[in-house]
Structures are given as C-alpha cells and as structure tokens.
PDB file of C-alpha atoms in Angstrom:
ATOM      1  CA  UNK A  22       0.000   0.000   0.000  1.00 93.00           C
ATOM      2  CA  UNK A  23       1.048   3.562  -0.647  1.00 95.00           C
ATOM      3  CA  UNK A  24       0.038   6.649   1.271  1.00 96.00           C
ATOM      4  CA  UNK A  25      -2.753   8.393  -0.622  1.00 97.00           C
ATOM      5  CA  UNK A  26      -1.928  11.970   0.291  1.00 97.00           C
ATOM      6  CA  UNK A  27       1.203  12.281  -1.810  1.00 97.00           C
ATOM      7  CA  UNK A  28       1.593  14.005  -5.189  1.00 97.00           C
ATOM      8  CA  UNK A  29       1.465  10.591  -6.904  1.00 97.00           C
ATOM      9  CA  UNK A  30      -1.596   9.388  -4.991  1.00 97.00           C
ATOM     10  CA  UNK A  31      -3.560  12.596  -5.418  1.00 97.00           C
ATOM     11  CA  UNK A  32      -2.749  12.735  -9.126  1.00 97.00           C
ATOM     12  CA  UNK A  33      -4.002   9.149  -9.544  1.00 97.00           C
ATOM     13  CA  UNK A  34      -7.189  10.009  -7.654  1.00 98.00           C
ATOM     14  CA  UNK A  35      -7.718  13.087  -9.805  1.00 97.00           C
ATOM     15  CA  UNK A  36      -7.339  11.043 -13.001  1.00 96.00           C
ATOM     16  CA  UNK A  37      -9.824   8.449 -11.729  1.00 97.00           C
ATOM     17  CA  UNK A  38     -12.383  11.095 -10.765  1.00 97.00           C
ATOM     18  CA  UNK A  39     -12.198  12.549 -14.283  1.00 94.00           C
ATOM     19  CA  UNK A  40     -13.597   9.239 -15.579  1.00 93.00           C
ATOM     20  CA  UNK A  41     -16.961   9.586 -13.770  1.00 93.00           C
ATOM     21  CA  UNK A  42     -16.355   6.572 -11.528  1.00 97.00           C
ATOM     22  CA  UNK A  43     -18.672   4.650  -9.281  1.00 98.00           C
ATOM     23  CA  UNK A  44     -17.878   5.619  -5.681  1.00 98.00           C
ATOM     24  CA  UNK A  45     -18.354   2.812  -3.141  1.00 98.00           C
ATOM     25  CA  UNK A  46     -17.753   2.932   0.594  1.00 98.00           C
ATOM     26  CA  UNK A  47     -17.806   0.529   3.503  1.00 98.00           C
ATOM     27  CA  UNK A  48     -19.831   1.729   6.511  1.00 97.00           C
ATOM     28  CA  UNK A  49     -18.402   0.734   9.919  1.00 95.00           C
ATOM     29  CA  UNK A  50     -14.875   2.024  10.371  1.00 94.00           C
ATOM     30  CA  UNK A  51     -15.005   3.932   7.086  1.00 97.00           C
ATOM     31  CA  UNK A  52     -18.018   6.232   6.852  1.00 97.00           C
ATOM     32  CA  UNK A  53     -18.929   5.806  10.519  1.00 96.00           C
ATOM     33  CA  UNK A  54     -16.528   5.457  13.452  1.00 93.00           C
ATOM     34  CA  UNK A  55     -16.301   2.075  15.173  1.00 90.00           C
ATOM     35  CA  UNK A  56     -18.395   2.222  18.354  1.00 90.00           C
ATOM     36  CA  UNK A  57     -18.827  -0.165  21.270  1.00 84.00           C
ATOM     37  CA  UNK A  58     -22.503  -0.734  20.478  1.00 86.00           C
ATOM     38  CA  UNK A  59     -23.328  -1.195  16.762  1.00 87.00           C
ATOM     39  CA  UNK A  60     -26.710   0.452  17.224  1.00 90.00           C
ATOM     40  CA  UNK A  61     -24.995   3.759  18.015  1.00 94.00           C
ATOM     41  CA  UNK A  62     -23.144   4.040  14.680  1.00 94.00           C
ATOM     42  CA  UNK A  63     -23.970   6.991  12.420  1.00 96.00           C
ATOM     43  CA  UNK A  64     -22.238   8.848   9.591  1.00 97.00           C
ATOM     44  CA  UNK A  65     -21.048  12.184  11.030  1.00 97.00           C
ATOM     45  CA  UNK A  66     -22.959  15.133   9.569  1.00 97.00           C
ATOM     46  CA  UNK A  67     -19.912  16.775   7.905  1.00 97.00           C
ATOM     47  CA  UNK A  68     -19.091  13.493   6.147  1.00 98.00           C
ATOM     48  CA  UNK A  69     -22.728  12.957   5.123  1.00 98.00           C
ATOM     49  CA  UNK A  70     -22.851  16.474   3.643  1.00 98.00           C
ATOM     50  CA  UNK A  71     -19.822  15.765   1.443  1.00 98.00           C
ATOM     51  CA  UNK A  72     -21.235  12.394   0.417  1.00 98.00           C
ATOM     52  CA  UNK A  73     -24.528  13.969  -0.615  1.00 98.00           C
ATOM     53  CA  UNK A  74     -22.671  16.455  -2.807  1.00 97.00           C
ATOM     54  CA  UNK A  75     -20.852  13.562  -4.466  1.00 97.00           C
ATOM     55  CA  UNK A  76     -24.105  11.609  -4.817  1.00 97.00           C
ATOM     56  CA  UNK A  77     -25.637  14.584  -6.619  1.00 96.00           C
ATOM     57  CA  UNK A  78     -23.026  14.124  -9.345  1.00 96.00           C
ATOM     58  CA  UNK A  79     -21.951  10.482  -9.440  1.00 97.00           C
ATOM     59  CA  UNK A  80     -23.315   7.040  -8.518  1.00 97.00           C
ATOM     60  CA  UNK A  81     -22.444   6.576  -4.841  1.00 98.00           C
ATOM     61  CA  UNK A  82     -22.963   3.213  -3.133  1.00 98.00           C
ATOM     62  CA  UNK A  83     -22.525   1.877   0.379  1.00 98.00           C
ATOM     63  CA  UNK A  84     -21.362  -1.739   0.601  1.00 98.00           C
ATOM     64  CA  UNK A  85     -21.663  -2.925   4.182  1.00 97.00           C
ATOM     65  CA  UNK A  86     -21.578  -6.034   6.313  1.00 96.00           C
ATOM     66  CA  UNK A  87     -24.815  -4.865   7.920  1.00 95.00           C
ATOM     67  CA  UNK A  88     -28.296  -5.546   6.597  1.00 95.00           C
ATOM     68  CA  UNK A  89     -29.559  -2.932   4.168  1.00 95.00           C
ATOM     69  CA  UNK A  90     -32.485  -2.032   6.430  1.00 95.00           C
ATOM     70  CA  UNK A  91     -30.044  -1.501   9.298  1.00 96.00           C
ATOM     71  CA  UNK A  92     -27.455   0.637   7.528  1.00 97.00           C
ATOM     72  CA  UNK A  93     -29.678   2.877   5.411  1.00 96.00           C
ATOM     73  CA  UNK A  94     -31.137   5.063   8.212  1.00 96.00           C
ATOM     74  CA  UNK A  95     -27.652   5.567   9.650  1.00 97.00           C
ATOM     75  CA  UNK A  96     -26.260   7.239   6.523  1.00 97.00           C
ATOM     76  CA  UNK A  97     -27.815  10.734   6.742  1.00 96.00           C
ATOM     77  CA  UNK A  98     -27.517  11.056   2.958  1.00 98.00           C
ATOM     78  CA  UNK A  99     -29.169   9.384  -0.021  1.00 97.00           C
ATOM     79  CA  UNK A 100     -26.874   7.030  -1.959  1.00 98.00           C
ATOM     80  CA  UNK A 101     -27.654   5.541  -5.345  1.00 97.00           C
ATOM     81  CA  UNK A 102     -27.508   1.962  -3.987  1.00 97.00           C
ATOM     82  CA  UNK A 103     -26.948   0.171  -0.681  1.00 97.00           C
ATOM     83  CA  UNK A 104     -25.558  -3.375  -0.587  1.00 97.00           C
ATOM     84  CA  UNK A 105     -25.639  -5.370   2.641  1.00 96.00           C
ATOM     85  CA  UNK A 106     -24.466  -8.617   4.220  1.00 96.00           C
ATOM     86  CA  UNK A 107     -20.885  -8.344   2.922  1.00 96.00           C
ATOM     87  CA  UNK A 108     -22.108  -8.172  -0.688  1.00 95.00           C
ATOM     88  CA  UNK A 109     -24.799 -10.865  -0.548  1.00 93.00           C
ATOM     89  CA  UNK A 110     -27.829  -8.574  -0.110  1.00 94.00           C
ATOM     90  CA  UNK A 111     -28.867  -6.341  -2.999  1.00 91.00           C
ATOM     91  CA  UNK A 112     -32.330  -4.806  -2.951  1.00 80.00           C
ATOM     92  CA  UNK A 113     -32.244  -4.424  -6.719  1.00 80.00           C
ATOM     93  CA  UNK A 114     -31.651  -8.150  -7.263  1.00 73.00           C
ATOM     94  CA  UNK A 115     -34.121  -9.891  -5.004  1.00 61.00           C
ATOM     95  CA  UNK A 116     -34.442 -12.758  -7.468  1.00 44.00           C
ATOM     96  CA  UNK A 117     -31.258 -14.276  -6.043  1.00 46.00           C
ATOM     97  CA  UNK A 118     -32.325 -17.476  -4.312  1.00 46.00           C
ATOM     98  CA  UNK A 119     -31.773 -17.695  -0.587  1.00 55.00           C
ATOM     99  CA  UNK A 120     -31.662 -21.490  -0.867  1.00 45.00           C
ATOM    100  CA  UNK A 121     -28.082 -21.216  -2.103  1.00 49.00           C
ATOM    101  CA  UNK A 122     -27.246 -19.158   0.979  1.00 66.00           C
ATOM    102  CA  UNK A 123     -28.561 -21.597   3.573  1.00 86.00           C
ATOM    103  CA  UNK A 124     -27.195 -20.860   7.039  1.00 93.00           C
ATOM    104  CA  UNK A 125     -29.318 -23.484   8.818  1.00 93.00           C
ATOM    105  CA  UNK A 126     -26.331 -25.607   9.945  1.00 94.00           C
ATOM    106  CA  UNK A 127     -24.749 -22.560  11.549  1.00 96.00           C
ATOM    107  CA  UNK A 128     -27.974 -21.513  13.271  1.00 95.00           C
ATOM    108  CA  UNK A 129     -28.402 -25.025  14.660  1.00 95.00           C
ATOM    109  CA  UNK A 130     -24.840 -25.037  15.974  1.00 95.00           C
ATOM    110  CA  UNK A 131     -25.256 -21.588  17.519  1.00 96.00           C
ATOM    111  CA  UNK A 132     -28.495 -22.632  19.232  1.00 96.00           C
ATOM    112  CA  UNK A 133     -26.752 -25.627  20.777  1.00 95.00           C
ATOM    113  CA  UNK A 134     -23.917 -23.405  22.008  1.00 96.00           C
ATOM    114  CA  UNK A 135     -26.039 -20.416  23.024  1.00 96.00           C
ATOM    115  CA  UNK A 136     -25.354 -20.720  26.760  1.00 96.00           C
ATOM    116  CA  UNK A 137     -21.590 -21.091  26.273  1.00 96.00           C
ATOM    117  CA  UNK A 138     -21.410 -18.111  23.951  1.00 97.00           C
ATOM    118  CA  UNK A 139     -23.603 -15.936  26.167  1.00 96.00           C
ATOM    119  CA  UNK A 140     -21.522 -16.800  29.237  1.00 97.00           C
ATOM    120  CA  UNK A 141     -18.372 -15.808  27.328  1.00 97.00           C
ATOM    121  CA  UNK A 142     -19.902 -12.436  26.458  1.00 97.00           C
ATOM    122  CA  UNK A 143     -20.473 -13.191  22.783  1.00 97.00           C
ATOM    123  CA  UNK A 144     -23.438 -11.469  21.134  1.00 96.00           C
ATOM    124  CA  UNK A 145     -24.911 -13.339  18.158  1.00 96.00           C
ATOM    125  CA  UNK A 146     -26.519 -11.251  15.413  1.00 95.00           C
ATOM    126  CA  UNK A 147     -28.597 -12.974  12.726  1.00 94.00           C
ATOM    127  CA  UNK A 148     -28.684 -10.784   9.608  1.00 93.00           C
ATOM    128  CA  UNK A 149     -30.550 -13.202   7.386  1.00 92.00           C
ATOM    129  CA  UNK A 150     -27.822 -13.808   4.807  1.00 93.00           C
ATOM    130  CA  UNK A 151     -24.990 -13.759   7.343  1.00 94.00           C
ATOM    131  CA  UNK A 152     -24.356 -14.298  11.034  1.00 96.00           C
ATOM    132  CA  UNK A 153     -22.103 -12.177  13.218  1.00 96.00           C
ATOM    133  CA  UNK A 154     -20.546 -13.192  16.526  1.00 97.00           C
ATOM    134  CA  UNK A 155     -19.531  -9.997  18.324  1.00 96.00           C
ATOM    135  CA  UNK A 156     -17.109 -10.054  21.256  1.00 96.00           C
ATOM    136  CA  UNK A 157     -16.178  -6.370  21.634  1.00 94.00           C
ATOM    137  CA  UNK A 158     -18.077  -6.111  24.936  1.00 93.00           C
ATOM    138  CA  UNK A 159     -16.781  -9.424  26.388  1.00 96.00           C
ATOM    139  CA  UNK A 160     -14.927  -9.008  29.693  1.00 96.00           C
ATOM    140  CA  UNK A 161     -12.412 -11.664  28.599  1.00 97.00           C
ATOM    141  CA  UNK A 162     -11.937 -11.391  24.840  1.00 97.00           C
ATOM    142  CA  UNK A 163      -9.531 -14.324  24.674  1.00 97.00           C
ATOM    143  CA  UNK A 164     -12.107 -16.586  26.287  1.00 97.00           C
ATOM    144  CA  UNK A 165     -14.765 -15.250  23.943  1.00 97.00           C
ATOM    145  CA  UNK A 166     -12.593 -15.995  20.921  1.00 97.00           C
ATOM    146  CA  UNK A 167     -11.990 -19.538  22.173  1.00 97.00           C
ATOM    147  CA  UNK A 168     -15.728 -20.093  22.558  1.00 97.00           C
ATOM    148  CA  UNK A 169     -16.334 -18.787  19.037  1.00 97.00           C
ATOM    149  CA  UNK A 170     -13.547 -20.942  17.588  1.00 97.00           C
ATOM    150  CA  UNK A 171     -15.078 -24.054  19.124  1.00 95.00           C
ATOM    151  CA  UNK A 172     -18.410 -23.284  17.491  1.00 95.00           C
ATOM    152  CA  UNK A 173     -17.226 -22.323  14.006  1.00 95.00           C
ATOM    153  CA  UNK A 174     -14.670 -25.144  13.889  1.00 93.00           C
ATOM    154  CA  UNK A 175     -17.520 -27.643  13.585  1.00 89.00           C
ATOM    155  CA  UNK A 176     -19.278 -25.964  10.668  1.00 94.00           C
ATOM    156  CA  UNK A 177     -19.578 -27.725   7.269  1.00 95.00           C
ATOM    157  CA  UNK A 178     -17.610 -26.602   4.180  1.00 94.00           C
ATOM    158  CA  UNK A 179     -20.793 -25.130   2.695  1.00 94.00           C
ATOM    159  CA  UNK A 180     -20.214 -22.213   5.065  1.00 96.00           C
ATOM    160  CA  UNK A 181     -17.374 -19.691   5.152  1.00 95.00           C
ATOM    161  CA  UNK A 182     -15.996 -17.965   8.237  1.00 97.00           C
ATOM    162  CA  UNK A 183     -13.951 -14.770   8.343  1.00 95.00           C
ATOM    163  CA  UNK A 184     -12.948 -12.336  11.044  1.00 94.00           C
ATOM    164  CA  UNK A 185     -13.268  -8.626  11.491  1.00 93.00           C
ATOM    165  CA  UNK A 186     -12.812  -6.002  14.164  1.00 92.00           C
ATOM    166  CA  UNK A 187     -13.983  -7.800  17.317  1.00 94.00           C
ATOM    167  CA  UNK A 188     -16.364  -9.967  15.277  1.00 95.00           C
ATOM    168  CA  UNK A 189     -16.429 -13.321  13.490  1.00 97.00           C
ATOM    169  CA  UNK A 190     -18.759 -13.643  10.496  1.00 96.00           C
ATOM    170  CA  UNK A 191     -20.440 -16.683   8.966  1.00 97.00           C
ATOM    171  CA  UNK A 192     -21.745 -16.669   5.386  1.00 95.00           C
ATOM    172  CA  UNK A 193     -22.591 -19.231   2.743  1.00 94.00           C
ATOM    173  CA  UNK A 194     -19.412 -20.247   0.931  1.00 93.00           C
ATOM    174  CA  UNK A 195     -20.973 -19.375  -2.424  1.00 91.00           C
ATOM    175  CA  UNK A 196     -22.446 -16.028  -1.341  1.00 93.00           C
ATOM    176  CA  UNK A 197     -21.376 -12.904  -3.233  1.00 94.00           C
ATOM    177  CA  UNK A 198     -18.612 -10.954  -1.558  1.00 96.00           C
ATOM    178  CA  UNK A 199     -17.932  -7.229  -1.716  1.00 97.00           C
ATOM    179  CA  UNK A 200     -15.794  -7.573  -4.846  1.00 97.00           C
ATOM    180  CA  UNK A 201     -18.687  -9.258  -6.650  1.00 96.00           C
ATOM    181  CA  UNK A 202     -20.989  -6.507  -5.427  1.00 96.00           C
ATOM    182  CA  UNK A 203     -18.720  -3.688  -6.608  1.00 97.00           C
ATOM    183  CA  UNK A 204     -18.310  -5.315 -10.025  1.00 97.00           C
ATOM    184  CA  UNK A 205     -22.097  -5.570 -10.324  1.00 96.00           C
ATOM    185  CA  UNK A 206     -22.498  -1.918  -9.303  1.00 97.00           C
ATOM    186  CA  UNK A 207     -19.922  -0.776 -11.851  1.00 97.00           C
ATOM    187  CA  UNK A 208     -21.821  -2.629 -14.590  1.00 96.00           C
ATOM    188  CA  UNK A 209     -25.209  -1.312 -13.460  1.00 95.00           C
ATOM    189  CA  UNK A 210     -23.986   2.283 -13.253  1.00 96.00           C
ATOM    190  CA  UNK A 211     -22.338   2.226 -16.668  1.00 96.00           C
ATOM    191  CA  UNK A 212     -19.092   3.501 -15.150  1.00 95.00           C
ATOM    192  CA  UNK A 213     -15.731   2.382 -16.482  1.00 91.00           C
ATOM    193  CA  UNK A 214     -13.898   3.087 -13.207  1.00 97.00           C
ATOM    194  CA  UNK A 215     -14.513   2.785  -9.477  1.00 98.00           C
ATOM    195  CA  UNK A 216     -13.223   4.146  -6.198  1.00 98.00           C
ATOM    196  CA  UNK A 217     -13.678   1.842  -3.205  1.00 98.00           C
ATOM    197  CA  UNK A 218     -12.847   2.758   0.394  1.00 98.00           C
ATOM    198  CA  UNK A 219     -12.907   0.217   3.225  1.00 97.00           C
ATOM    199  CA  UNK A 220     -11.124  -0.794   6.399  1.00 97.00           C
ATOM    200  CA  UNK A 221     -11.656  -4.458   7.277  1.00 94.00           C
ATOM    201  CA  UNK A 222     -11.253  -8.109   6.326  1.00 94.00           C
ATOM    202  CA  UNK A 223     -14.456  -8.222   4.287  1.00 95.00           C
ATOM    203  CA  UNK A 224     -13.127  -5.356   2.136  1.00 97.00           C
ATOM    204  CA  UNK A 225     -10.021  -7.269   1.106  1.00 97.00           C
ATOM    205  CA  UNK A 226     -11.730  -9.141  -1.782  1.00 97.00           C
ATOM    206  CA  UNK A 227     -12.227  -5.728  -3.429  1.00 98.00           C
ATOM    207  CA  UNK A 228      -8.641  -4.695  -2.741  1.00 97.00           C
ATOM    208  CA  UNK A 229      -7.349  -7.989  -4.137  1.00 97.00           C
ATOM    209  CA  UNK A 230      -9.366  -7.899  -7.362  1.00 93.00           C
ATOM    210  CA  UNK A 231      -7.131  -6.581 -10.154  1.00 83.00           C
ATOM    211  CA  UNK A 232      -9.813  -4.837 -12.177  1.00 91.00           C
ATOM    212  CA  UNK A 233      -8.525  -2.054 -14.445  1.00 91.00           C
ATOM    213  CA  UNK A 234      -9.814   1.317 -13.330  1.00 94.00           C
ATOM    214  CA  UNK A 235     -10.447   0.325  -9.699  1.00 97.00           C
ATOM    215  CA  UNK A 236      -8.896   2.793  -7.249  1.00 98.00           C
ATOM    216  CA  UNK A 237      -8.840   1.179  -3.800  1.00 98.00           C
ATOM    217  CA  UNK A 238      -8.173   2.821  -0.448  1.00 98.00           C
ATOM    218  CA  UNK A 239      -7.843   1.245   2.995  1.00 97.00           C
ATOM    219  CA  UNK A 240      -8.645   3.291   6.076  1.00 97.00           C
ATOM    220  CA  UNK A 241      -5.842   2.667   8.577  1.00 95.00           C
ATOM    221  CA  UNK A 242      -2.534   0.831   8.533  1.00 91.00           C
ATOM    222  CA  UNK A 243      -3.460  -2.044  10.854  1.00 88.00           C
ATOM    223  CA  UNK A 244      -2.929  -4.663   8.110  1.00 91.00           C
ATOM    224  CA  UNK A 245       0.404  -4.195   6.292  1.00 89.00           C
ATOM    225  CA  UNK A 246      -0.476  -7.183   4.069  1.00 93.00           C
ATOM    226  CA  UNK A 247      -3.586  -5.483   2.697  1.00 96.00           C
ATOM    227  CA  UNK A 248      -3.764  -5.416  -1.088  1.00 97.00           C
ATOM    228  CA  UNK A 249      -5.379  -1.986  -1.232  1.00 97.00           C
ATOM    229  CA  UNK A 250      -3.582   0.357  -3.600  1.00 97.00           C
ATOM    230  CA  UNK A 251      -3.502   3.300  -1.171  1.00 97.00           C
ATOM    231  CA  UNK A 252      -4.158   3.952   2.499  1.00 97.00           C
ATOM    232  CA  UNK A 253      -5.335   6.711   4.788  1.00 97.00           C
ATOM    233  CA  UNK A 254      -3.834   7.064   8.253  1.00 95.00           C
ATOM    234  CA  UNK A 255      -7.275   6.750   9.829  1.00 92.00           C
ATOM    235  CA  UNK A 256     -10.947   7.743   9.717  1.00 91.00           C
ATOM    236  CA  UNK A 257     -10.074  11.367  10.454  1.00 93.00           C
ATOM    237  CA  UNK A 258      -8.633  11.577   6.925  1.00 96.00           C
ATOM    238  CA  UNK A 259     -11.938  10.679   5.249  1.00 97.00           C
ATOM    239  CA  UNK A 260     -13.289  14.260   4.989  1.00 98.00           C
ATOM    240  CA  UNK A 261     -10.046  15.291   3.319  1.00 98.00           C
ATOM    241  CA  UNK A 262     -10.401  12.431   0.832  1.00 98.00           C
ATOM    242  CA  UNK A 263     -13.981  13.427   0.031  1.00 98.00           C
ATOM    243  CA  UNK A 264     -12.873  17.033  -0.467  1.00 98.00           C
ATOM    244  CA  UNK A 265     -10.204  15.864  -2.923  1.00 97.00           C
ATOM    245  CA  UNK A 266     -12.858  13.895  -4.784  1.00 98.00           C
ATOM    246  CA  UNK A 267     -15.117  16.925  -5.033  1.00 97.00           C
ATOM    247  CA  UNK A 268     -12.247  19.171  -6.129  1.00 96.00           C
ATOM    248  CA  UNK A 269     -11.252  16.676  -8.831  1.00 95.00           C
ATOM    249  CA  UNK A 270     -14.632  16.528 -10.553  1.00 92.00           C
ATOM    250  CA  UNK A 271     -14.903  18.209 -13.956  1.00 83.00           C
ATOM    251  CA  UNK A 272     -16.800  21.507 -13.967  1.00 72.00           C
ATOM    252  CA  UNK A 273     -19.493  19.884 -16.114  1.00 63.00           C
ATOM    253  CA  UNK A 274     -20.544  17.733 -13.111  1.00 60.00           C
ATOM    254  CA  UNK A 275     -23.031  20.236 -11.696  1.00 56.00           C
ATOM    255  CA  UNK A 276     -23.997  20.152  -8.037  1.00 56.00           C
ATOM    256  CA  UNK A 277     -27.071  22.142  -6.942  1.00 47.00           C
ATOM    257  CA  UNK A 278     -25.343  22.828  -3.611  1.00 50.00           C
ATOM    258  CA  UNK A 279     -22.585  24.746  -5.409  1.00 52.00           C
ATOM    259  CA  UNK A 280     -24.965  27.415  -6.653  1.00 47.00           C
ATOM    260  CA  UNK A 281     -24.770  29.096 -10.074  1.00 40.00           C
TER     261      UNK A 281
END
C-alpha cells in the first residue's frame, strides 16, 4: 500500500475522478466510526454532507456487512444503492435465491452453544444472509474468541468464516462478496472506473481484485499485508479524501449545492 496523500496518490485520484467513476464505501470504520454498540453508529454530519454532494453528481454506493435495512437510516444522505451482508444482499436483485445461501447448519450449531457463547460475552446477530458473533463487549476477549472458535470449527464446508474487528462472520461459501458486489455496481452504473474505500477483512476481496480502473483505499494501517492500492492514516482523513474527490470533478458535473 502507498500513502494516498502524496503528489502521486492525489494525481491518480484526480485522473480516476475525471472518468466519472462509481464511488463505493464501507460503513463501519469507514463512513462511521467504530463504536462499542453497533446500534450507536452513524455517519457524522460533515461526512454525510460531502457524500450527498458527491451523490448529486456520481453514482455513490454503500457496501456494508450490515443488513440494508439496518445501515440505510444511519447514513444521513441518499446514496444511489446500498448493498448489505458483505455483498450478498442487494435490494435491486431480489431474485437471487436464498436457498443457495442456507445458514441453517450454523444456526443449529449456535443454538446448541447459546449458553456457552452468552456466558463468554459473545453477542450473536442474525442478519438473514450472514451471522455475526460480536465479542467487543466481552470481559475476557480471549475466552470469547476460544468459545467462538469451538463453534465455528464444527461448521460444514458449505459455510465460510472470516474475522473482522472484534467480530467473526459466517456466510454461505458461495455467497457474493464485496468484490462481486462492486463489479455488479460498476456494470449497473455504466461507469468504467470505481473508487472503493474500506477498512476491514471483508473489504479485502475488493482490494485484491485486479480490475482495471479500480482505485482502492484502505482506512488505517493495521494490516500491512492489505492489497489496497492506497491507504489513509485513519478515519479522520476521510473528509479530506472526500474534499479531494469533489475538487477533482470536472466543472461539467453540476452540483445544486454549489450554486450558479
């Protein structure tokens, strides 16, 4: 990864913005700060204002691990599309069969282990097309992780497990990931380029996908092995990034908030 705010990085961003790209953002840890209780997360008003200005000019999407119905009211702006469940949930494509995304074996295993997980301070969240095992609030996080590992270690190969920031996620092995979702959004928008900004494990499929015209940015330097092209030092840099995006748009991209 390279630091974004360098002459090289800003020039590359400027060139990408000139191509009328799709703009896609993760939610938790990217648009909204990580908080102890997921229900408290919101996009800060100054960030939402900048995002709305971008959304007035370009297709802007949010691609989150949350359910669509959960993340949408937390945005404080109106994006073109919202994708949930790590890429598996798309309101515009409800024809996708849930049978292929069957999480029944995981739910059965979690029900059998409910007391153990609860005692360890693990909070289980069922999001329909994915399951999340949160341990941020556990008094002993090591014990919580051991309890989670015991549960997910017995799951069948039809299910996939991946970590995150104080969470372990379970999805169907054949479910769409965020890279699949971004590719679908690029095609649907008619764009020939994309900017994607994320911060966690479930964003890595986008970072690792070598699509021409994809400009990828990781928020934070906590994973030196990340395959994102550029990085920001942290969430505090996001408003600056959005300002650079707005400044890089051609004058023909009119925004009603700019006035005449």
